[in-house]
CSV table of C-alpha atoms in Angstrom, one decimal:
chain,number,residue,atom,x,y,z
A,12,MET,CA,-19.5,-9.4,-6.1
A,13,SER,CA,-19.1,-12.4,-3.8
A,14,PHE,CA,-16.1,-14.2,-2.5
A,15,GLY,CA,-18.2,-17.2,-1.6
A,16,PRO,CA,-18.7,-19.2,1.6
A,17,PRO,CA,-17.2,-19.8,4.0
A,18,PRO,CA,-16.5,-17.3,5.6
A,19,SER,CA,-19.1,-14.7,4.7
A,20,VAL,CA,-16.8,-11.8,3.9
A,21,TYR,CA,-19.2,-8.9,3.4
A,22,THR,CA,-21.5,-9.2,6.4
A,23,GLN,CA,-23.6,-6.2,7.2
A,24,SER,CA,-21.5,-5.7,10.4
A,25,THR,CA,-18.3,-5.7,8.4
A,26,LEU,CA,-19.7,-3.2,5.9
A,27,THR,CA,-21.1,-1.0,8.6
A,28,ALA,CA,-17.8,-0.8,10.5
A,29,HIS,CA,-16.0,0.0,7.2
A,30,ASP,CA,-18.4,2.8,6.4
A,31,GLU,CA,-18.0,4.3,9.9
A,32,ARG,CA,-14.2,4.3,9.5
A,33,LYS,CA,-14.5,6.0,6.2
A,34,ARG,CA,-16.9,8.6,7.5
A,35,SER,CA,-14.7,9.4,10.5
A,36,ARG,CA,-11.9,10.3,8.2
A,37,ARG,CA,-13.8,11.8,5.3
A,38,ARG,CA,-13.8,15.6,5.2
A,39,LEU,CA,-16.6,17.9,4.1
A,40,PHE,CA,-14.5,19.1,1.2
A,41,GLY,CA,-15.1,17.9,-2.4
A,42,ILE,CA,-12.3,17.3,-4.8
A,43,THR,CA,-12.4,16.1,-8.3
A,44,ALA,CA,-9.8,14.9,-10.8
A,45,ALA,CA,-9.5,18.2,-12.5
A,46,VAL,CA,-5.8,19.2,-12.6
A,47,LEU,CA,-4.8,22.9,-12.8
A,48,ALA,CA,-1.3,23.9,-13.8
A,49,VAL,CA,0.2,25.8,-10.9
A,50,ALA,CA,3.0,28.3,-11.4
A,51,LEU,CA,6.0,28.1,-9.2
A,52,GLY,CA,5.2,31.4,-7.4
A,53,VAL,CA,1.7,30.5,-6.2
A,54,GLY,CA,1.3,31.0,-2.4
A,55,GLY,CA,3.7,31.9,0.3
A,56,TRP,CA,4.1,28.3,1.4
A,57,LEU,CA,6.2,27.0,-1.5
A,58,LEU,CA,9.2,25.0,-0.6
A,59,THR,CA,12.9,25.5,-0.8
A,60,ARG,CA,14.5,23.7,-3.7
A,61,ALA,CA,17.4,21.5,-2.7
A,62,GLY,CA,20.6,22.1,-4.6
A,63,ASP,CA,21.1,20.1,-7.9
A,64,GLY,CA,18.4,17.6,-7.2
A,65,GLU,CA,20.7,14.8,-6.1
A,66,GLN,CA,20.5,13.2,-2.7
A,67,SER,CA,22.4,10.8,-0.5
A,68,GLY,CA,21.3,7.2,-0.3
A,69,ALA,CA,20.8,6.8,-4.1
A,70,PRO,CA,21.8,3.4,-5.2
A,71,HIS,CA,25.0,3.2,-7.3
A,72,VAL,CA,25.0,-0.5,-8.2
A,73,ALA,CA,22.4,-1.7,-10.7
A,74,ALA,CA,19.9,-4.1,-9.1
A,75,ALA,CA,19.1,-7.5,-10.6
A,76,ALA,CA,15.8,-7.8,-12.6
A,77,ASP,CA,14.2,-10.1,-10.0
A,78,GLU,CA,14.9,-7.8,-7.0
A,79,VAL,CA,12.1,-5.7,-5.6
A,80,ARG,CA,12.6,-2.2,-6.9
A,81,GLU,CA,13.6,0.8,-4.8
A,82,THR,CA,13.5,3.8,-7.1
A,83,VAL,CA,14.8,7.2,-6.4
A,84,GLU,CA,12.8,10.1,-7.8
A,85,LYS,CA,14.6,12.9,-9.6
A,86,ILE,CA,13.7,16.6,-9.4
A,87,PRO,CA,11.7,17.4,-12.6
A,88,ALA,CA,12.5,20.3,-14.9
A,89,THR,CA,9.3,21.9,-13.4
A,90,PRO,CA,7.0,20.7,-10.7
A,91,GLU,CA,4.0,22.2,-12.6
A,92,GLY,CA,1.6,19.3,-13.0
A,93,GLN,CA,-0.3,18.0,-16.0
A,94,VAL,CA,-2.7,15.0,-16.5
A,95,VAL,CA,-1.0,11.8,-17.8
A,96,VAL,CA,-3.8,9.3,-16.8
A,97,ASP,CA,-7.5,10.0,-16.6
A,98,HIS,CA,-9.3,6.7,-16.8
A,99,ASN,CA,-12.9,5.7,-16.0
A,100,GLU,CA,-14.6,2.5,-15.2
A,101,GLU,CA,-17.7,1.7,-17.2
A,102,ASP,CA,-20.8,-0.5,-16.7
A,103,LEU,CA,-21.4,0.3,-13.0
A,104,SER,CA,-25.1,0.3,-13.1
A,105,GLY,CA,-26.4,-1.6,-10.1
A,106,VAL,CA,-23.1,-1.3,-8.2
A,107,THR,CA,-23.8,0.6,-5.0
A,108,ASP,CA,-21.9,1.8,-1.9
A,109,SER,CA,-23.1,-1.2,0.1
A,110,HIS,CA,-22.1,-3.6,-2.7
A,111,PRO,CA,-19.2,-1.9,-4.5
A,112,ARG,CA,-16.9,-3.1,-7.2
A,113,TYR,CA,-13.6,-3.7,-5.5
A,114,ALA,CA,-10.4,-2.5,-7.2
A,115,PRO,CA,-7.4,-3.9,-5.2
A,116,GLY,CA,-3.9,-3.3,-6.4
A,117,THR,CA,-2.2,-0.3,-8.2
A,118,TRP,CA,1.2,-0.5,-9.8
A,119,ALA,CA,3.1,1.9,-12.1
A,120,THR,CA,6.1,1.5,-14.5
A,121,GLY,CA,7.6,4.0,-16.8
A,122,LYS,CA,4.9,3.6,-19.4
A,123,ILE,CA,2.0,1.8,-17.8
A,124,LEU,CA,-0.4,2.3,-14.8
A,125,ALA,CA,-1.7,-1.1,-13.9
A,126,LYS,CA,-4.9,-1.4,-11.9
A,127,GLY,CA,-6.7,-4.4,-10.4
A,128,VAL,CA,-10.5,-4.3,-10.8
A,129,ALA,CA,-12.6,-7.2,-9.7
A,130,ASN,CA,-11.5,-10.1,-11.9
A,131,ARG,CA,-9.1,-8.4,-14.2
A,132,ILE,CA,-6.0,-6.2,-14.3
A,133,VAL,CA,-6.0,-3.3,-16.8
A,134,GLY,CA,-2.9,-1.6,-18.1
A,135,ILE,CA,-3.3,2.1,-19.0
A,136,LYS,CA,-0.8,4.1,-21.1
A,137,VAL,CA,0.9,6.9,-19.3
A,138,GLU,CA,0.7,9.8,-21.8
A,139,PRO,CA,-0.3,13.5,-21.4
A,140,HIS,CA,-3.9,14.4,-22.3
A,141,TYR,CA,-4.5,10.9,-23.8
A,142,ASP,CA,-6.3,7.9,-22.4
A,143,GLU,CA,-5.8,4.5,-23.9
A,144,THR,CA,-6.0,1.0,-22.5
A,145,ALA,CA,-2.8,-0.7,-23.5
A,146,TRP,CA,-3.9,-4.2,-22.3
A,147,THR,CA,-6.5,-6.1,-20.2
A,148,LEU,CA,-5.6,-9.3,-18.4
A,149,LYS,CA,-8.7,-11.3,-17.6
A,150,LEU,CA,-8.2,-13.5,-14.5
A,151,ASP,CA,-10.0,-16.7,-13.6
A,152,GLY,CA,-11.9,-14.9,-10.8
A,153,HIS,CA,-11.8,-12.0,-8.4
A,154,ILE,CA,-8.5,-10.8,-6.9
A,155,CYS,CA,-8.1,-11.9,-3.3
A,156,ALA,CA,-4.6,-10.5,-2.4
A,157,THR,CA,-2.1,-8.1,-3.8
A,158,SER,CA,1.4,-6.8,-2.9
A,159,ASN,CA,2.7,-3.2,-3.3
A,160,HIS,CA,6.0,-4.7,-4.4
A,161,VAL,CA,7.2,-4.7,-8.0
A,162,THR,CA,10.4,-6.2,-9.4
A,163,VAL,CA,13.1,-4.0,-11.0
A,164,ASP,CA,11.9,-5.1,-14.5
A,165,GLY,CA,8.2,-4.5,-13.7
A,166,ARG,CA,6.6,-7.7,-12.6
A,167,THR,CA,4.2,-8.5,-9.7
A,168,ALA,CA,1.8,-11.1,-8.5
A,169,VAL,CA,-1.8,-11.4,-7.3
A,170,VAL,CA,-3.8,-14.2,-5.6
A,171,VAL,CA,-7.1,-15.0,-7.3
A,172,GLN,CA,-10.3,-16.8,-6.3
A,173,PRO,CA,-11.2,-19.0,-9.4
A,174,ALA,CA,-14.9,-18.4,-10.3
A,175,ARG,CA,-15.1,-21.7,-12.2
A,176,ARG,CA,-15.8,-23.5,-8.9
A,177,LYS,CA,-19.1,-21.7,-8.3
A,178,GLY,CA,-21.6,-24.1,-6.7
A,179,THR,CA,-18.9,-26.5,-5.6
A,180,ALA,CA,-17.3,-27.2,-2.3
A,181,GLY,CA,-14.3,-25.2,-3.4
A,182,ALA,CA,-16.2,-22.0,-4.2
A,183,GLY,CA,-14.8,-19.0,-2.5
A,184,ILE,CA,-11.3,-20.4,-2.0
A,185,CYS,CA,-8.4,-18.1,-3.0
A,186,ASP,CA,-5.7,-20.6,-4.2
A,187,GLU,CA,-4.4,-19.4,-7.5
A,188,VAL,CA,-1.2,-17.3,-7.8
A,189,VAL,CA,-0.7,-15.3,-11.0
A,190,PHE,CA,2.6,-13.6,-11.9
A,191,VAL,CA,2.3,-10.7,-14.4
A,192,ASP,CA,4.4,-8.5,-16.5
A,193,LEU,CA,3.0,-5.1,-15.9
A,194,ASN,CA,4.5,-3.5,-19.0
A,195,THR,CA,2.9,-6.0,-21.4
A,196,GLY,CA,0.0,-7.5,-19.5
A,197,LYS,CA,1.3,-11.0,-20.1
A,198,LYS,CA,0.6,-13.7,-17.6
A,199,LEU,CA,4.0,-15.2,-17.0
A,200,TRP,CA,2.9,-18.2,-15.0
A,201,GLN,CA,0.0,-19.4,-12.9
A,202,SER,CA,0.1,-21.9,-10.0
A,203,SER,CA,-2.3,-23.5,-7.6
A,204,MET,CA,-1.5,-23.2,-3.9
A,205,PRO,CA,-1.3,-26.6,-2.2
A,206,SER,CA,-3.7,-27.6,0.6
A,207,ALA,CA,-5.3,-24.1,0.5
A,208,SER,CA,-8.9,-25.1,1.3
A,209,SER,CA,-8.9,-22.5,4.1
A,210,ALA,CA,-7.4,-19.6,2.0
A,211,PHE,CA,-10.0,-16.8,1.7
A,212,VAL,CA,-9.9,-13.1,0.9
A,213,THR,CA,-10.0,-12.4,4.7
A,214,ASN,CA,-6.8,-14.2,5.6
A,215,THR,CA,-4.6,-14.5,2.4
A,216,ASN,CA,-1.4,-12.4,2.3
A,217,LEU,CA,1.1,-12.1,-0.5
A,218,THR,CA,4.5,-10.6,-0.9
A,219,LEU,CA,7.6,-10.5,-3.1
A,220,THR,CA,11.3,-10.7,-2.3
A,221,LYS,CA,14.3,-11.3,-4.6
A,222,GLY,CA,13.4,-14.1,-7.0
A,223,VAL,CA,10.5,-15.4,-4.8
A,224,VAL,CA,6.7,-15.0,-4.5
A,225,ALA,CA,5.4,-16.0,-1.1
A,226,VAL,CA,1.8,-16.5,0.1
A,227,ALA,CA,0.4,-17.3,3.5
A,228,TRP,CA,-3.2,-18.0,4.6
A,229,GLY,CA,-3.1,-19.0,8.3
A,230,LYS,CA,-3.3,-22.8,7.8
A,231,GLY,CA,-0.4,-22.9,5.4
A,232,SER,CA,2.1,-21.0,3.2
A,233,VAL,CA,3.9,-21.5,-0.1
A,234,ALA,CA,6.8,-19.9,-2.0
A,235,TYR,CA,7.4,-19.9,-5.8
A,236,ASP,CA,10.4,-19.2,-8.0
A,237,MET,CA,9.7,-16.0,-10.0
A,238,LYS,CA,11.3,-17.4,-13.1
A,239,ASN,CA,9.0,-20.3,-13.7
A,240,GLY,CA,6.4,-20.6,-10.9
A,241,LYS,CA,8.1,-23.7,-9.6
A,242,GLN,CA,7.2,-24.4,-5.9
A,243,LEU,CA,10.2,-23.8,-3.6
A,244,TRP,CA,8.7,-24.8,-0.3
A,245,ASN,CA,5.5,-24.9,1.6
A,246,SER,CA,4.3,-25.4,5.2
A,247,GLY,CA,1.4,-27.4,6.4
A,248,THR,CA,-0.6,-27.8,9.7
A,249,LEU,CA,1.9,-29.9,11.7
A,250,SER,CA,3.1,-27.0,13.7
A,251,LYS,CA,0.9,-25.4,16.4
A,252,CYS,CA,1.9,-22.0,14.9
A,253,GLU,CA,0.2,-20.8,11.7
A,254,ASP,CA,1.8,-18.6,9.1
A,255,GLN,CA,-0.3,-15.4,9.0
A,256,GLY,CA,1.7,-13.5,6.3
A,257,PHE,CA,5.0,-12.3,5.1
A,258,ALA,CA,6.9,-9.1,4.7
A,259,GLY,CA,9.0,-8.9,1.6
A,260,GLY,CA,11.3,-6.5,-0.2
A,261,ARG,CA,15.0,-6.8,0.7
A,262,ALA,CA,14.4,-9.8,3.0
A,263,LEU,CA,11.6,-12.2,3.9
A,264,LEU,CA,9.9,-12.1,7.4
A,265,ALA,CA,7.2,-14.5,8.5
A,266,LEU,CA,4.5,-13.7,11.0
A,267,GLU,CA,3.3,-16.8,12.9
A,268,ARG,CA,0.4,-17.0,15.3
A,269,CYS,CA,0.7,-19.7,18.0
A,270,GLY,CA,-2.1,-21.2,20.1
A,271,ASP,CA,-5.8,-20.4,20.6
A,272,ALA,CA,-7.3,-17.3,22.2
A,273,PRO,CA,-7.1,-16.1,24.9
A,274,ASP,CA,-3.6,-17.7,25.1
A,275,THR,CA,-2.5,-16.7,21.6
A,276,THR,CA,1.2,-15.6,21.1
A,277,TYR,CA,3.1,-14.5,18.1
A,278,ARG,CA,6.6,-15.0,16.7
A,279,VAL,CA,8.4,-13.4,13.8
A,280,GLU,CA,11.0,-15.3,11.8
A,281,LYS,CA,13.5,-14.3,9.2
A,282,LEU,CA,13.4,-16.9,6.5
A,283,ASP,CA,15.8,-18.0,3.7
A,284,PRO,CA,13.5,-17.2,0.7
A,285,ARG,CA,14.7,-20.2,-1.3
A,286,THR,CA,14.3,-22.8,1.4
A,287,GLY,CA,11.9,-21.4,4.0
A,288,LYS,CA,14.3,-22.2,6.8
A,289,ALA,CA,14.3,-19.8,9.8
A,290,GLN,CA,17.5,-17.8,10.3
A,291,TRP,CA,16.3,-16.2,13.5
A,292,THR,CA,13.2,-15.9,15.6
A,293,TYR,CA,11.8,-13.0,17.7
A,294,LYS,CA,8.9,-13.5,20.1
A,295,PRO,CA,6.8,-10.4,21.1
A,296,ALA,CA,5.7,-10.4,24.7
A,297,ALA,CA,2.5,-12.3,25.7
A,298,GLY,CA,-0.7,-10.3,25.7
A,299,VAL,CA,-0.1,-8.8,22.2
A,300,GLU,CA,-3.5,-8.7,20.3
A,301,SER,CA,-2.1,-8.4,16.8
A,302,VAL,CA,1.1,-7.9,14.9
A,303,HIS,CA,1.9,-6.3,11.5
A,304,LEU,CA,5.1,-6.3,9.6
A,305,PRO,CA,5.6,-2.9,7.9
A,306,SER,CA,9.3,-3.7,7.0
A,307,SER,CA,11.5,-6.7,6.5
A,308,ASP,CA,14.9,-4.9,6.3
A,309,PRO,CA,15.3,-3.2,8.7
A,310,PRO,CA,12.9,-5.5,10.6
A,311,VAL,CA,10.1,-3.5,12.2
A,312,LEU,CA,7.0,-4.8,14.0
A,313,ALA,CA,3.8,-2.9,14.7
A,314,VAL,CA,2.1,-4.5,17.7
A,315,ALA,CA,-1.2,-3.9,19.4
A,316,ALA,CA,-0.6,-4.7,23.1
A,317,GLY,CA,-3.9,-4.9,25.1
A,318,ASP,CA,-5.7,-2.9,22.4
A,319,THR,CA,-7.0,-3.4,18.9
A,320,SER,CA,-5.0,-0.5,17.4
A,321,VAL,CA,-1.2,-0.4,17.2
A,322,THR,CA,0.3,0.7,20.5
A,323,ASP,CA,4.1,0.2,19.8
A,324,LEU,CA,6.6,-0.2,17.1
A,325,ILE,CA,9.5,-2.7,17.7
A,326,THR,CA,12.7,-2.4,15.7
A,327,LEU,CA,15.1,-5.3,15.5
A,328,ASP,CA,18.7,-5.7,14.4
A,329,ASP,CA,20.0,-8.0,11.7
A,330,GLU,CA,20.1,-10.9,14.1
A,331,GLY,CA,16.5,-10.4,15.3
A,332,ARG,CA,17.4,-8.7,18.6
A,333,ARG,CA,15.3,-5.9,19.8
A,334,LEU,CA,16.8,-2.4,19.3
A,335,ALA,CA,14.0,-0.1,20.4
A,336,THR,CA,10.4,0.1,21.3
A,337,ILE,CA,8.6,3.2,20.0
A,338,SER,CA,5.4,4.1,21.8
A,339,MET,CA,2.4,5.3,19.8
A,340,GLU,CA,1.5,7.3,23.0
A,341,GLY,CA,-2.0,6.2,23.5
A,342,GLY,CA,-3.1,6.9,19.9
A,343,ALA,CA,-1.2,10.1,19.4
A,344,TYR,CA,0.3,8.5,16.3
A,345,ASP,CA,-1.7,6.7,13.6
A,346,PRO,CA,0.3,4.1,11.6
A,347,ARG,CA,-3.0,3.0,10.2
A,348,CYS,CA,-2.2,-0.7,10.1
A,349,ASP,CA,-5.9,-1.5,10.9
A,350,ASP,CA,-7.3,0.6,8.0
A,351,GLY,CA,-9.4,-0.8,5.2
A,352,LEU,CA,-11.8,-3.7,5.0
A,353,GLY,CA,-9.4,-6.2,6.6
A,354,PHE,CA,-8.7,-8.2,3.4
A,355,PHE,CA,-6.8,-8.2,0.1
A,356,GLY,CA,-3.6,-8.7,2.2
A,357,VAL,CA,-3.0,-6.7,5.4
A,358,VAL,CA,0.0,-8.0,7.3
A,359,GLU,CA,2.5,-5.9,5.4
A,360,LYS,CA,0.4,-2.8,4.9
A,361,CYS,CA,0.5,0.2,7.3
A,362,PRO,CA,-0.2,3.3,5.1
A,363,GLY,CA,0.3,5.7,8.0
A,364,MET,CA,4.0,4.9,8.3
A,365,VAL,CA,7.1,4.4,6.1
A,366,VAL,CA,10.3,2.6,7.1
A,367,GLY,CA,13.7,3.8,5.8
A,368,GLN,CA,17.1,2.3,6.4
A,369,ASP,CA,17.8,4.3,9.5
A,370,GLN,CA,14.5,5.9,10.4
A,371,VAL,CA,10.8,5.1,10.9
A,372,PHE,CA,8.3,7.8,9.8
A,373,VAL,CA,4.9,7.8,11.5
A,374,THR,CA,1.9,10.0,11.0
A,375,SER,CA,0.2,11.7,13.9
A,376,LYS,CA,-3.5,11.4,14.4
A,377,ASP,CA,-5.7,14.1,12.9
A,378,GLN,CA,-5.8,17.3,15.1
A,379,THR,CA,-9.0,19.2,16.0
A,380,GLU,CA,-7.5,22.3,17.6
A,381,LEU,CA,-7.8,25.4,15.4
A,382,ASP,CA,-4.2,26.5,16.1
A,383,GLN,CA,-2.7,23.2,15.2
A,384,PRO,CA,-1.7,21.8,11.8
A,385,GLU,CA,-4.0,19.1,10.5
A,386,ASN,CA,-1.4,16.4,11.3
A,387,TRP,CA,2.4,15.8,11.1
A,388,ILE,CA,5.0,13.1,10.5
A,389,VAL,CA,7.7,12.3,13.0
A,390,ALA,CA,11.0,10.5,12.2
A,391,PHE,CA,12.2,8.0,14.8
A,392,ASP,CA,15.7,6.6,14.9
A,393,ILE,CA,15.7,2.9,14.2
A,394,LYS,CA,18.3,2.0,16.8
A,395,THR,CA,17.3,4.3,19.6
A,396,GLY,CA,13.7,5.1,19.1
A,397,LYS,CA,14.4,8.8,19.6
A,398,THR,CA,12.7,11.4,17.5
A,399,GLU,CA,15.0,12.9,14.8
A,400,GLY,CA,12.8,15.2,12.8
A,401,LYS,CA,9.2,16.4,12.1
A,402,ILE,CA,7.3,17.7,9.1
A,403,ASP,CA,4.1,19.5,9.7
A,404,GLY,CA,0.9,19.6,7.7
A,405,ARG,CA,-1.2,22.8,7.7
A,406,ARG,CA,-4.7,23.7,8.8
A,407,GLN,CA,-7.1,21.8,6.6
A,408,SER,CA,-4.1,20.5,4.7
A,409,PRO,CA,-3.0,17.0,6.0
A,410,ILE,CA,0.1,15.2,4.9
A,411,VAL,CA,0.5,11.6,3.9
A,412,PRO,CA,3.8,9.6,3.9
A,413,LEU,CA,4.2,7.7,0.6
A,414,ARG,CA,7.5,5.9,0.4
A,415,MET,CA,11.3,6.3,0.6
A,416,SER,CA,13.3,7.8,-2.2
A,417,GLY,CA,16.8,7.0,-1.2
A,418,ASP,CA,17.2,8.4,2.3
A,419,ASP,CA,14.5,11.0,1.8
A,420,LEU,CA,10.7,10.6,2.4
A,421,LEU,CA,8.1,11.3,-0.3
A,422,VAL,CA,5.2,13.1,1.2
A,423,TYR,CA,1.8,14.0,-0.3
A,424,ARG,CA,0.5,17.4,0.9
A,425,ARG,CA,-3.3,17.5,0.4
A,426,SER,CA,-4.9,20.9,0.0
A,427,PHE,CA,-8.5,22.0,0.5
A,428,SER,CA,-7.6,25.6,-0.2
A,429,ASP,CA,-8.6,27.6,-3.3
A,430,VAL,CA,-5.1,29.1,-3.4
A,431,GLU,CA,-2.6,26.5,-2.3
A,432,PRO,CA,-2.0,23.5,-4.6
A,433,ASP,CA,-1.7,19.9,-3.7
A,434,ALA,CA,1.9,18.7,-3.8
A,435,VAL,CA,4.2,15.8,-3.7
A,436,VAL,CA,7.4,16.8,-2.0
A,437,ARG,CA,10.7,15.2,-1.0
A,438,TRP,CA,11.6,15.7,2.6
A,439,ASN,CA,15.1,15.4,3.9
A,440,PRO,CA,14.9,14.5,7.6
A,441,ARG,CA,18.5,15.3,8.2
A,442,THR,CA,18.2,19.0,7.0
A,443,GLY,CA,14.5,19.5,7.3
A,444,LYS,CA,14.4,20.8,3.7
A,445,GLU,CA,11.5,20.1,1.4
A,446,THR,CA,11.7,19.9,-2.4
A,447,PRO,CA,8.6,20.1,-4.5
A,448,LEU,CA,8.4,17.3,-7.1
A,449,LEU,CA,4.8,17.9,-8.4
A,450,LEU,CA,2.3,20.7,-7.9
A,451,PHE,CA,-1.3,20.2,-9.0
A,452,THR,CA,-4.9,20.7,-7.8
A,453,LEU,CA,-7.7,18.2,-7.2
A,454,SER,CA,-10.7,20.5,-6.9
A,455,GLY,CA,-14.5,20.6,-6.9
A,456,GLY,CA,-17.2,17.8,-7.4
A,457,ASP,CA,-17.7,14.5,-5.7
A,458,ASN,CA,-14.6,12.5,-6.3
A,459,HIS,CA,-13.1,13.4,-2.9
A,460,ALA,CA,-12.1,9.7,-2.4
A,461,LEU,CA,-9.1,10.1,-4.8
A,462,GLY,CA,-6.9,12.1,-2.4
A,463,ASP,CA,-7.9,10.1,0.7
A,464,PRO,CA,-5.3,7.4,1.4
A,465,GLU,CA,-7.9,5.3,3.2
A,466,GLN,CA,-10.0,5.1,0.0
A,467,SER,CA,-7.4,5.3,-2.8
A,468,ASP,CA,-4.0,4.0,-3.6
A,469,ILE,CA,-1.4,6.7,-4.0
A,470,VAL,CA,1.7,5.7,-6.0
A,471,VAL,CA,4.7,7.7,-7.0
A,472,GLU,CA,6.9,6.3,-9.8
A,473,LYS,CA,9.1,7.8,-12.5
A,474,GLY,CA,8.2,11.4,-11.8
A,475,ARG,CA,4.4,10.8,-11.7
A,476,VAL,CA,1.9,10.5,-8.9
A,477,PHE,CA,-1.1,8.2,-9.4
A,478,PHE,CA,-4.4,8.2,-7.5
A,479,ALA,CA,-6.5,5.1,-7.9
A,480,GLN,CA,-9.7,4.2,-6.1
A,481,GLN,CA,-10.0,1.0,-4.1
A,482,GLU,CA,-13.8,0.7,-4.4
A,483,LEU,CA,-16.2,1.8,-7.1
A,484,SER,CA,-19.9,2.4,-7.2
A,485,ALA,CA,-22.3,4.1,-9.5
A,486,ASP,CA,-23.6,7.6,-9.1
A,487,PRO,CA,-27.1,7.1,-7.7
A,488,LYS,CA,-28.4,10.0,-9.8
A,489,HIS,CA,-26.6,8.9,-12.9
A,490,PRO,CA,-26.1,5.2,-12.6
A,491,LYS,CA,-25.1,4.7,-16.2
A,492,ASP,CA,-22.3,7.3,-16.1
A,493,PRO,CA,-18.7,6.1,-16.0
A,494,VAL,CA,-16.8,6.6,-12.7
A,495,LEU,CA,-13.3,7.8,-12.4
A,496,LEU,CA,-11.0,4.9,-11.6
A,497,ALA,CA,-7.5,6.4,-11.8
A,498,LEU,CA,-5.8,9.8,-12.2
A,499,GLY,CA,-2.1,10.4,-12.9
A,500,ILE,CA,-0.2,13.7,-12.8
A,501,GLY,CA,3.3,14.2,-14.3
A,502,SER,CA,5.5,17.2,-14.8
A,503,ALA,CA,4.5,19.6,-17.6
A,504,GLY,CA,8.2,20.0,-18.3
C-alpha cells in the first residue's frame, strides 16, 4: 500500500520508530479472540454493583439527528459476555509487518460494526454467534483520515486519497471527503477539498460537530454541511497561520500553527461551525513544541513544552480564558497523544485520556515495581486542576480509559490472568464505585494486539465492546490464512 509522493509516508525510519513504540508497550502475554462466559462469582476482585443502574448526567432531552452522539450505557441484565462479532480479513498473502494493510476507523451502531480497511468500509452485523457482512462500501482510494465522532442517527465521514490519479501530479493527495450512513453503508455525498494539493495522510485531520464536517491539512481547511455536502467555508494560505486540525463534538475548535521553526507559535480558536468565524482565541506560551485538542467542550489543550511528549494539559472556560494547568509531572502520566504512526488524523486523538464535563481523566505511565498496580487513572478537576479521584489497575492487569457515559468513565480492565476476566466497567469518580458492564476473556494464541489500545480501536456502544485492529499482516507461517479483524462482545443476557 502506498499513499504516493510527496511526502514519502512509510520511510524506513518511520516504520522503525513505530515498531519500537509497539515493542515498548507490548507484553509477553498472548491473547486471542476466544471469549469465555464468566460467572458473576469468579475471583475476589469483582466489583460492587451500583443501585438500579441509573446515573447522574444522563441526557433527558432528545438530541437532534445531526448532533454528535453522547450515549449513556445501561447496566445489562448480566455482565456475562458472549461473542457478537468475530470477523476475519481475507487475502493477506504478501502483506507483512513491515508493509501492513492499514485499517483506520472503527464505528458501531445498534446493529452494525463498521470498519475501515484500506480502500473500503465494511459493515458487519452485530449478532451472537453469527458472522455476516451486511455491506461493503468501496471507496475511490485508501482512507487518509477518520474521526471517532458519529452522529446521533449513525453517520460519519472519512477523507480518501483517490487512486485514479496514479502516475499523475496529483497522486498521493488526500482531497476527497465521503459522508457515510453506517447502518446502510450508503454513500450520502462526496466532495473534493478545494486547493488541497498539499493534503496528505501525514497532515490531514477530520472532525464532526453539529451539522458540519470539517477538514484541515496545514495549508488550508474546509467545512461542509452534513445534509448535502455543500461547502460552508474554507481558508487559504493568506494568513501566516495554518490550520493544523479541528476538535469537534459539542463545539468546533481550530488549532493553528504560526510562523516557521524555531519561532513557531500556536493558537486555538473557537469557531462558529457554519461560518468559520472565530469567537475567541487562546495563545499558548511561546516555546511549545506541539499541541493536541482532546476536547472542544470543555476546551482542553494537551501541550508539549520543551519536549516531544505532552508535558501539560490546559483547561479553558467558555470564553477561552485559562482555568488550570495540569502538569504531567515529567512523564508520570501518559495521555498518549503521540501514539501511533502519526497519520490518519492525530490532532483530536489522545487515547490515554478522556475529558468529561467537569473532569479530565488521565492514565499514568506503566509501572515496573512489583508492589505497584500496572497503572492507574486519575481524575482532575477542570476548573482547579486538583485531583478528585483515582482508579487503580492491578499487577499485570492495566486499565484503559475509553469514553464518558454521562458523568461516569468507561474503563477497560485488561487481564493476563488465568482466573480473572477482562472487564468493561463504569467508574463513578464521585463515589469511587465500579459497576461491571461486561466480563469476558481474551486468552491464548498470537492475537495479543486486540486488547492493546496502541494497536487496536476499542469502542463501547449499545452494551457491546468491540476490538478492531488498526494494522493487518499475514501469518508468516500460514500466509494464506485469514486474520482476525474485529471482535465484539455483548451481554449473554
